[in-house]
mmCIF file of C-alpha atoms in Angstrom:
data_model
loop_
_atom_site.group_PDB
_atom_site.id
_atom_site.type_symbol
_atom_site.label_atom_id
_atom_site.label_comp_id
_atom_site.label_asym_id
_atom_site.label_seq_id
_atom_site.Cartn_x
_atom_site.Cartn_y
_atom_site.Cartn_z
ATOM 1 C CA UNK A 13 -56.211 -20.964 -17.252
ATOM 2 C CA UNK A 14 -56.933 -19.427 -14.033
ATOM 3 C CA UNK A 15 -59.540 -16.881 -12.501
ATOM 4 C CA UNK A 16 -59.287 -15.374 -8.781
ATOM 5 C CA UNK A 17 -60.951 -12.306 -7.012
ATOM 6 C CA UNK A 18 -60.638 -10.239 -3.626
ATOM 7 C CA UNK A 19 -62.560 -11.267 -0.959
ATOM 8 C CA UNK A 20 -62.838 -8.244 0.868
ATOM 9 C CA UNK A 21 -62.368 -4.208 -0.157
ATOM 10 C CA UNK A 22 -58.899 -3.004 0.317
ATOM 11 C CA UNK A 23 -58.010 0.263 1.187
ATOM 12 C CA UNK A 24 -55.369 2.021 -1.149
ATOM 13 C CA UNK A 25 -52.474 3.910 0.082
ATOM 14 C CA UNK A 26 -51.911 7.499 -1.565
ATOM 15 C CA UNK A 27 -48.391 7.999 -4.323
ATOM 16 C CA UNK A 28 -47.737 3.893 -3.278
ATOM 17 C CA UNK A 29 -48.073 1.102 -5.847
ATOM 18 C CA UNK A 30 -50.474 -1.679 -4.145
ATOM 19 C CA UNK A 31 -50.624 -4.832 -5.159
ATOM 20 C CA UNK A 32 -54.639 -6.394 -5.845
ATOM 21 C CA UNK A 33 -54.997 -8.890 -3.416
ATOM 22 C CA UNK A 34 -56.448 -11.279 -5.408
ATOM 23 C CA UNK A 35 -56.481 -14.658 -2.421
ATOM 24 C CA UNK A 36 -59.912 -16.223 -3.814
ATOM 25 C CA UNK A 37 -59.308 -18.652 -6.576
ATOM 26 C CA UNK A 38 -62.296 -19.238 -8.648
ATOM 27 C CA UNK A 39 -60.942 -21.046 -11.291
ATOM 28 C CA UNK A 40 -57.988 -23.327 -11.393
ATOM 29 C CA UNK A 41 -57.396 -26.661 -12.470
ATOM 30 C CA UNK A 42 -54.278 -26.697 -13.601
ATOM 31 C CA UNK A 43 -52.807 -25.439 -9.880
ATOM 32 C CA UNK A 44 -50.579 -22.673 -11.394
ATOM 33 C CA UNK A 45 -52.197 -19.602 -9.473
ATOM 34 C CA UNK A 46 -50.670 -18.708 -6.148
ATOM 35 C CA UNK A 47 -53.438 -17.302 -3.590
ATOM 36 C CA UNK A 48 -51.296 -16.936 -1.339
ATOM 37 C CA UNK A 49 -49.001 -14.270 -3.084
ATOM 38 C CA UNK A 50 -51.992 -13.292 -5.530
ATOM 39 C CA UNK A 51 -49.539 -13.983 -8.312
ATOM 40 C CA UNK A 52 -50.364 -16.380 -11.833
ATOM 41 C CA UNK A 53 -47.120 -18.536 -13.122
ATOM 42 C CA UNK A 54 -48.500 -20.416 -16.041
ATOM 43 C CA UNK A 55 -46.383 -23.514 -16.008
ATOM 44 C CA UNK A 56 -46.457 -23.559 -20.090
ATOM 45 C CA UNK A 57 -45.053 -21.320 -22.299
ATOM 46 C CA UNK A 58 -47.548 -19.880 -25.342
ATOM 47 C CA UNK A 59 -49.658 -17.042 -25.740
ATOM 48 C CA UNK A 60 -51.952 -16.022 -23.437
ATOM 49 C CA UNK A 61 -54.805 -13.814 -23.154
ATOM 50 C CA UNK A 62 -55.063 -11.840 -19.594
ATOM 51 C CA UNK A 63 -57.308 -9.387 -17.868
ATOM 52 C CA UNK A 64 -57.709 -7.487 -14.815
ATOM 53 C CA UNK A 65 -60.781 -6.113 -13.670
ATOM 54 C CA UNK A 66 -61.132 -3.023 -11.026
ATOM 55 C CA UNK A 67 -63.516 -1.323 -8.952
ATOM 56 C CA UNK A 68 -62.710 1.652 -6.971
ATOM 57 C CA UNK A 69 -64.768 3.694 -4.513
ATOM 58 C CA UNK A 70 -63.160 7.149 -3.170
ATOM 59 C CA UNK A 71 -64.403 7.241 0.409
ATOM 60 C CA UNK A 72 -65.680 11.109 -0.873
ATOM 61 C CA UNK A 73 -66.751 12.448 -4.404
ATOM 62 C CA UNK A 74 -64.242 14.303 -6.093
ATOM 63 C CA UNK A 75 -61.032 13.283 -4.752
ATOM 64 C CA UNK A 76 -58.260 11.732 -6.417
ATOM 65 C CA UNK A 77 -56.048 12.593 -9.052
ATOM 66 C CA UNK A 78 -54.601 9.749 -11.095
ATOM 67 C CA UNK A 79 -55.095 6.321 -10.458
ATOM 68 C CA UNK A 80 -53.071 3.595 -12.248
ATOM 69 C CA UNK A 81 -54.050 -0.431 -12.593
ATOM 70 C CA UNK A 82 -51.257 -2.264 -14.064
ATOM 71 C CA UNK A 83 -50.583 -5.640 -14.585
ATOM 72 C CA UNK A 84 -47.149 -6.494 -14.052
ATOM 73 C CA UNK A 85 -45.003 -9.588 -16.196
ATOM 74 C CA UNK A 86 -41.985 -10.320 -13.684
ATOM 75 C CA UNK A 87 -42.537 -7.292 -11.407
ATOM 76 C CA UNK A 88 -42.355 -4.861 -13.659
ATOM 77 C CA UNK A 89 -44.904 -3.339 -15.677
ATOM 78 C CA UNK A 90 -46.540 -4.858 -18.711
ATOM 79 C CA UNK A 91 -49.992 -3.222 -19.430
ATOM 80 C CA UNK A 92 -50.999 -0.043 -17.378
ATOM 81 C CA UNK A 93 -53.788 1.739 -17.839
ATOM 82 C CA UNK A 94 -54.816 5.398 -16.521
ATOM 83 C CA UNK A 95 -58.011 6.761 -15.501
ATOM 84 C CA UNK A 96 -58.974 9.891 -15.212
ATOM 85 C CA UNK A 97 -58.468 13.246 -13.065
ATOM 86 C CA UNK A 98 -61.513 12.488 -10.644
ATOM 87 C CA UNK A 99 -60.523 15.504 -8.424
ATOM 88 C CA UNK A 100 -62.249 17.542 -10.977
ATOM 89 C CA UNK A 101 -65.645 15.731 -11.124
ATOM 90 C CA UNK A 102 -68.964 14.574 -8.661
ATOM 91 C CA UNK A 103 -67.686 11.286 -8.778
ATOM 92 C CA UNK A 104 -67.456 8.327 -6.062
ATOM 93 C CA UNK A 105 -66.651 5.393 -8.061
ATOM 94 C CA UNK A 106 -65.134 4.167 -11.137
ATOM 95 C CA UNK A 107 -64.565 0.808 -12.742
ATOM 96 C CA UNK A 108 -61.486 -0.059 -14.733
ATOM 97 C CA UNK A 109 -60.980 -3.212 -16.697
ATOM 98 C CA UNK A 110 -57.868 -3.718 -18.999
ATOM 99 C CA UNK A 111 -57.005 -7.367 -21.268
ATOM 100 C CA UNK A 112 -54.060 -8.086 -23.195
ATOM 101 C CA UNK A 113 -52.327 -10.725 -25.582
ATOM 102 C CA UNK A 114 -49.117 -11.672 -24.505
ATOM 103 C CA UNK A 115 -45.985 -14.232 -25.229
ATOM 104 C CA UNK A 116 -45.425 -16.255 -21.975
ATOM 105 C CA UNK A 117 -42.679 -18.044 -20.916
ATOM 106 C CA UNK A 118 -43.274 -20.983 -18.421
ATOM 107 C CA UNK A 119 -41.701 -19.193 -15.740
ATOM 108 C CA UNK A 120 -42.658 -15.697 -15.820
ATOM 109 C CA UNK A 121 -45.234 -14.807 -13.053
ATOM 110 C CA UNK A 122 -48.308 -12.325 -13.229
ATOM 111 C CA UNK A 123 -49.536 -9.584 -10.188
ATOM 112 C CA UNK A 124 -51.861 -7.161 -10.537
ATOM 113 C CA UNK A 125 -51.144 -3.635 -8.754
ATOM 114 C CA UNK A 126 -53.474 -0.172 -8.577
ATOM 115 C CA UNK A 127 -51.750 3.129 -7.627
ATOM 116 C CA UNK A 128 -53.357 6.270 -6.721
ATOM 117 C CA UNK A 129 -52.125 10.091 -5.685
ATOM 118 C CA UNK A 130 -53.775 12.606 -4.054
ATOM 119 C CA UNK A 131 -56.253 10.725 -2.555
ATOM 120 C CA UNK A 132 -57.478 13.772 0.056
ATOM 121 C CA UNK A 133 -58.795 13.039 3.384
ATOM 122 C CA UNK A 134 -61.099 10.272 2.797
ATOM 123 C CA UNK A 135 -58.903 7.630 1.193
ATOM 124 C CA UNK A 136 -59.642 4.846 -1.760
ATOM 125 C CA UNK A 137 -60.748 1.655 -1.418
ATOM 126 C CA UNK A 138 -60.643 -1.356 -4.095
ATOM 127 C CA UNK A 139 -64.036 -3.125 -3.896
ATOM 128 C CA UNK A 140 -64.193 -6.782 -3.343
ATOM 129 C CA UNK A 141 -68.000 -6.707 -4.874
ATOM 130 C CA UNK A 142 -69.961 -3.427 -6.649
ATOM 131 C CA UNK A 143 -72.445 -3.881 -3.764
ATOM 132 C CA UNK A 144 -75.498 -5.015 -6.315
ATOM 133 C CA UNK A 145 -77.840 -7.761 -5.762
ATOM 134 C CA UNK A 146 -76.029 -10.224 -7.822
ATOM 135 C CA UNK A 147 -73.115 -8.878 -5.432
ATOM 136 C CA UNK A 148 -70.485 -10.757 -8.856
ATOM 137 C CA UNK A 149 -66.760 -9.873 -8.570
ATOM 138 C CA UNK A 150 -65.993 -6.221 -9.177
ATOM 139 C CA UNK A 151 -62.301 -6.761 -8.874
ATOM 140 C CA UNK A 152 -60.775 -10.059 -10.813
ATOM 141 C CA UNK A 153 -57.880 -11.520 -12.603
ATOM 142 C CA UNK A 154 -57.547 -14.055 -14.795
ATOM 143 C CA UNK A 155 -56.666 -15.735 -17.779
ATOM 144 C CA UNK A 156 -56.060 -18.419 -20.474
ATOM 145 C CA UNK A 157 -53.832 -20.272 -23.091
ATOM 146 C CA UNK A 158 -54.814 -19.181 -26.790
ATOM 147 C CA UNK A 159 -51.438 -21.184 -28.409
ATOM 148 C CA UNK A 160 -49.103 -23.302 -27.032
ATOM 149 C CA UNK A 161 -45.461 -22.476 -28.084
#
């Protein structure tokens, strides 16, 4: 079981996969998450639920085409979700979050990445917080063991 966030915004570079970089741990007693490579190996095989959570602010409303979060199982991609076209709307910010149940093998490791294209002049930046008074985690990762194998 493990839980880690960002500890500052990040800015996102246009038609590039970027990995979150997740270096705060907030939860980890078993020692299995890596800050320094903001990766998750779980040490135990089982099943496993995951999530990554996102917040995005484009630098200006209405730019941005696609954006992708992903979590990736080994480097390569094993949930991805898309959000929307926001080149078409008013809009300055979105939040993503995406979970999944997956078979784990001790040795398999975890990243979380976010891709964007056609960001425009002004440029994307993951948020470390949303900004609000309780100023909580807008982007974290994290998980736990639901069966042992």
């Amino acid at each position: 079981q493990f839980a880690a966030m960002m500890t500052s915004d990040q800015a996102i570079t246009d038609v590039t996969y970027t990995k979150a970089n997740m270096v705060n741990e907030i939860y980890d007693p078993q020692s299995t998450y890596d800050a320094t490579n903001a990766r998750w190996t779980p040490g135990v095989a089982g099943k496993y639920f995951m999530y990554f959570r996102t917040f995005m602010d484009f630098v200006s409303a209405g730019e941005g085409k696609l954006f992708f979060a992903a979590i990736k199982k080994d480097g390569s991609n094993y949930i991805r979700e898309v959000n929307w076209d926001a080149s078409t709307m008013d809009q300055k910010k979105m939040q993503l979050t995406m979970a999944t149940i997956i078979d784990v093998g001790a040795s398999d490791y975890f990243e979380c990445w976010v891709y964007a294209d056609d960001l425009g002049v002004g440029g994307l930046n993951l948020k470390a917080n949303t900004g609000a008074a309780e100023a909580g985690a807008a982007a974290e990762f994290g998980g736990f063991q639901l069966i042992q194998s």
